[in-house]
Short mmCIF file of C-alpha atoms in Angstrom, two decimals:
data_model
loop_
_atom_site.label_atom_id
_atom_site.label_comp_id
_atom_site.label_asym_id
_atom_site.label_seq_id
_atom_site.Cartn_x
_atom_site.Cartn_y
_atom_site.Cartn_z
CA MET T 1 -24.91 -3.36 11.54
CA LEU T 2 -23.14 -0.80 9.34
CA LEU T 3 -26.23 1.42 9.48
CA ALA T 4 -25.49 2.01 13.18
CA PHE T 5 -22.38 4.01 12.26
CA GLU T 6 -22.72 7.61 11.14
CA PRO T 7 -21.38 7.96 7.59
CA ARG T 8 -18.48 10.34 7.04
CA VAL T 9 -19.60 11.26 3.55
CA ASP T 10 -22.82 11.30 1.57
CA PRO T 11 -22.29 9.80 -1.91
CA GLU T 12 -25.12 12.01 -3.17
CA GLN T 13 -23.20 15.16 -2.25
CA ARG T 14 -19.66 13.92 -2.87
CA ARG T 15 -19.68 11.26 -5.52
CA LEU T 16 -17.72 8.05 -5.25
CA PRO T 17 -14.50 8.37 -7.31
CA PRO T 18 -14.27 6.23 -10.47
CA ASP T 19 -13.05 2.68 -10.03
CA ARG T 20 -9.56 2.87 -11.55
CA LYS T 21 -8.73 -0.74 -10.66
CA ARG T 22 -11.60 -2.11 -12.71
CA ARG T 23 -10.62 -0.01 -15.73
CA GLN T 24 -6.95 -1.00 -15.48
CA ARG T 25 -7.56 -4.72 -15.19
CA GLY T 26 -10.62 -4.90 -17.42
CA ARG T 27 -12.72 -6.42 -14.66
CA LYS T 28 -16.38 -7.01 -15.30
CA LYS T 29 -17.24 -8.25 -11.82
CA LYS T 30 -19.44 -5.86 -9.86
CA ASN T 31 -19.20 -5.00 -6.17
CA VAL T 32 -22.96 -5.26 -5.65
CA ASN T 33 -24.37 -8.47 -4.18
CA PRO T 34 -27.16 -9.52 -6.58
CA LYS T 35 -29.17 -11.18 -3.78
CA THR T 36 -29.09 -8.45 -1.15
CA GLY T 37 -28.23 -5.38 -3.23
CA PHE T 38 -25.38 -4.60 -0.82
CA ASP T 39 -22.68 -2.47 -2.47
CA MET T 40 -19.47 -3.02 -0.49
CA ARG T 41 -17.54 -0.25 -2.24
CA THR T 42 -20.20 2.40 -1.63
CA GLU T 43 -20.75 1.39 1.99
CA SER T 44 -17.03 1.41 2.78
CA TYR T 45 -16.76 4.84 1.13
CA LYS T 46 -19.54 6.13 3.39
CA LEU T 47 -17.82 4.71 6.48
CA PHE T 48 -14.28 5.95 5.86
CA GLY T 49 -14.91 9.00 3.67
CA VAL T 50 -12.38 7.74 1.09
CA ASP T 51 -12.36 4.84 -1.35
CA LEU T 52 -9.96 2.37 0.27
CA THR T 53 -10.86 -0.34 -2.25
CA GLN T 54 -8.51 1.38 -4.73
CA ILE T 55 -5.48 0.28 -2.66
CA PRO T 56 -4.08 -2.82 -4.42
CA GLY T 57 -4.78 -5.95 -2.39
CA LEU T 58 -7.45 -4.45 -0.12
CA MET T 59 -10.45 -4.82 -2.44
CA ALA T 60 -12.33 -7.38 -0.31
CA MET T 61 -10.75 -6.62 3.10
CA VAL T 62 -11.84 -3.04 3.76
CA LEU T 63 -14.87 -3.88 5.91
CA THR T 64 -12.95 -6.62 7.73
CA LEU T 65 -10.25 -4.06 8.59
CA PHE T 66 -12.98 -1.73 9.81
CA SER T 67 -13.99 -4.38 12.35
CA GLU T 68 -10.36 -4.68 13.50
CA VAL T 69 -9.03 -1.10 13.57
CA GLY T 70 -12.11 1.08 13.08
CA ARG T 71 -11.78 4.48 11.43
CA ASP T 72 -10.42 6.63 14.28
CA MET T 73 -6.73 7.00 13.47
CA SER T 74 -6.14 9.48 16.32
CA ARG T 75 -5.24 6.52 18.55
CA TRP T 76 -1.97 6.34 16.63
CA PRO T 77 -0.14 9.70 16.44
CA THR T 78 1.75 8.76 13.27
CA ALA T 79 1.81 6.07 10.61
CA ALA T 80 4.95 4.68 12.27
CA HIS T 81 2.98 4.09 15.48
CA PHE T 82 0.25 2.37 13.46
CA VAL T 83 2.56 -0.09 11.66
CA SER T 84 4.39 -0.77 14.93
CA TRP T 85 1.09 -1.72 16.56
CA LEU T 86 0.38 -3.97 13.57
CA ALA T 87 3.79 -5.66 14.10
CA LEU T 88 4.78 -4.81 10.52
CA CYS T 89 8.09 -3.15 11.39
CA PRO T 90 11.54 -4.61 12.16
CA ASP T 91 12.38 -5.60 15.73
CA ASN T 92 16.06 -4.84 16.38
CA ASP T 93 17.82 -5.70 19.65
CA ILE T 94 20.29 -2.87 20.31
CA SER T 95 22.84 -2.79 23.13
CA GLY T 96 25.53 -0.15 23.50
CA GLY T 97 24.66 1.30 20.11
CA ARG T 98 25.25 -2.04 18.38
CA ILE T 99 22.56 -4.10 16.67
CA LEU T 100 22.74 -7.57 18.21
CA TRP T 101 19.78 -9.07 16.37
CA ARG T 102 17.65 -7.95 13.44
CA GLY T 103 14.40 -9.57 12.39
CA ILE T 104 10.61 -9.39 12.08
CA ARG T 105 8.54 -8.93 15.23
CA LYS T 106 6.85 -12.17 16.25
CA VAL T 107 3.56 -10.65 17.45
CA HIS T 108 0.17 -11.99 16.42
CA ASN T 109 -2.09 -9.18 15.26
CA ARG T 110 -5.18 -10.00 13.22
CA ALA T 111 -5.18 -6.63 11.45
CA GLY T 112 -1.50 -7.06 10.63
CA ASP T 113 -2.27 -10.51 9.21
CA LEU T 114 -4.88 -8.94 6.92
CA PHE T 115 -2.32 -6.48 5.55
CA ARG T 116 0.10 -9.38 5.01
CA LEU T 117 -2.61 -11.29 3.16
CA ALA T 118 -3.26 -8.23 0.99
CA ALA T 119 0.46 -7.98 0.21
CA TYR T 120 0.74 -11.70 -0.57
CA SER T 121 -2.04 -11.41 -3.16
CA LEU T 122 0.06 -8.98 -5.23
CA HIS T 123 2.65 -11.49 -6.47
CA HIS T 124 1.27 -11.35 -10.02
CA ASP T 125 -0.30 -7.89 -9.80
CA GLU T 126 0.73 -5.34 -12.43
CA THR T 127 0.58 -2.33 -10.10
CA ALA T 128 3.44 -0.41 -8.50
CA LEU T 129 2.91 -2.27 -5.23
CA GLY T 130 3.14 -5.57 -7.08
CA ASP T 131 6.44 -4.45 -8.61
CA TYR T 132 7.66 -3.42 -5.15
CA LEU T 133 6.77 -6.85 -3.71
CA ARG T 134 8.69 -8.68 -6.43
CA ARG T 135 11.66 -6.33 -6.09
CA MET T 136 11.80 -6.83 -2.32
CA LYS T 137 11.48 -10.59 -2.77
CA SER T 138 14.86 -10.67 -4.53
CA LYS T 139 16.42 -8.78 -1.60
CA LEU T 140 14.60 -10.01 1.51
CA GLY T 141 13.08 -13.34 0.51
CA PRO T 142 9.33 -14.18 0.37
CA ALA T 143 8.50 -13.57 4.05
CA GLY T 144 10.45 -10.32 4.32
CA ALA T 145 9.03 -9.02 1.04
CA THR T 146 5.46 -9.74 2.17
CA THR T 147 6.00 -7.88 5.44
CA ALA T 148 7.69 -4.94 3.71
CA THR T 149 4.82 -4.63 1.22
CA ALA T 150 2.23 -4.98 4.00
CA HIS T 151 4.09 -2.15 5.77
CA LYS T 152 3.62 0.05 2.67
CA ILE T 153 -0.08 -0.83 2.32
CA ALA T 154 -0.71 -0.09 6.01
CA ILE T 155 0.92 3.36 5.69
CA ILE T 156 -1.25 4.14 2.65
CA PHE T 157 -4.34 2.93 4.54
CA TYR T 158 -3.51 5.11 7.55
CA THR T 159 -2.68 8.20 5.47
CA MET T 160 -5.84 8.02 3.37
CA ILE T 161 -8.09 7.85 6.43
CA LYS T 162 -6.11 10.33 8.53
CA LYS T 163 -5.79 13.02 5.83
CA GLN T 164 -8.96 12.09 3.90
CA VAL T 165 -7.17 11.83 0.56
CA GLU T 166 -7.81 9.40 -2.27
CA TYR T 167 -5.29 6.84 -3.51
CA ASP T 168 -3.03 8.35 -6.17
CA PRO T 169 -1.10 5.76 -8.24
CA THR T 170 0.84 8.52 -10.05
CA ILE T 171 2.94 9.05 -6.91
CA TRP T 172 4.53 5.65 -7.54
CA ALA T 173 5.52 6.67 -11.07
CA GLN T 174 7.31 9.70 -9.66
CA ARG T 175 9.12 7.56 -7.09
CA ASP T 176 10.15 5.08 -9.81
CA ALA T 177 11.66 7.94 -11.82
CA GLU T 178 13.56 9.16 -8.75
CA ARG T 179 14.83 5.62 -8.05
CA ALA T 180 16.03 5.32 -11.66
CA LYS T 181 17.98 8.58 -11.28
CA ARG T 182 19.61 7.36 -8.07
CA PHE T 183 20.55 4.08 -9.77
CA GLU T 184 22.07 5.97 -12.72
CA ALA T 185 24.06 8.21 -10.38
CA LYS T 186 25.34 5.14 -8.52
CA LEU T 187 26.52 3.53 -11.77
CA LYS T 188 28.33 6.72 -12.75
CA ARG T 189 30.11 6.87 -9.39
CA GLN T 190 31.18 3.24 -9.66
CA ALA T 191 32.43 3.73 -13.22
CA HIS T 192 34.36 6.85 -12.17
CA GLN T 193 36.03 4.94 -9.32
CA LEU T 194 37.21 2.31 -11.83
CA GLY T 195 38.48 4.94 -14.24
CA TYR T 196 35.64 4.67 -16.75
CA LYS T 197 32.99 7.04 -18.03
CA LEU T 198 29.42 6.08 -18.86
CA ILE T 199 28.22 7.22 -22.26
CA PRO T 200 24.52 6.85 -23.19
CA ILE T 201 23.71 4.76 -26.26
CA GLU T 202 22.33 6.93 -29.03
CA ALA T 203 19.46 5.51 -31.03
CA LYS T 204 20.42 4.89 -34.66
CA PRO T 205 18.22 6.64 -37.21
CA ALA T 206 15.98 4.36 -39.24
CA ALA T 207 17.28 3.55 -42.71
#
């Protein structure tokens, strides 16, 4: 059935990017079905034009998501519209400028459920998205953390297809560095308010 769709890219002309996930985790399992010779990673790359299997959690769900949302992202003007359609954004009841109720939208969306399942699988994952899930779990609880991480994955999914860019894990390292700077600045402000001054610990030279 996939042969009925015109491929967006020819792997012979634009090679499939290296599988970073396999190298990071030391996986030896191949994506090719030994009985049929079907290579899921190559076929999904031909369909979407980018390697979506590099997104943590989506390794085995890319073709299932294709059957649910397709590859035409023009139906959603922005990523915010996409995650709203997936019911992966907060649903706040506002009246007179005041928030009366805050919670997760109770809408059943099969594509949204797939993103939640992808997020749930990252509880023990050593990627930046796995760290984000565990960090959100301490703030929002298990259900809220899963939805928040699914929200992130859906935005990455949308952006990669819309802009035809590959997944770049180094962006997360940059964001972690920026978050550490904000946390340090917050500690300095709090110390200053209490009349203290933060002084960095200098490493002692080895004897």
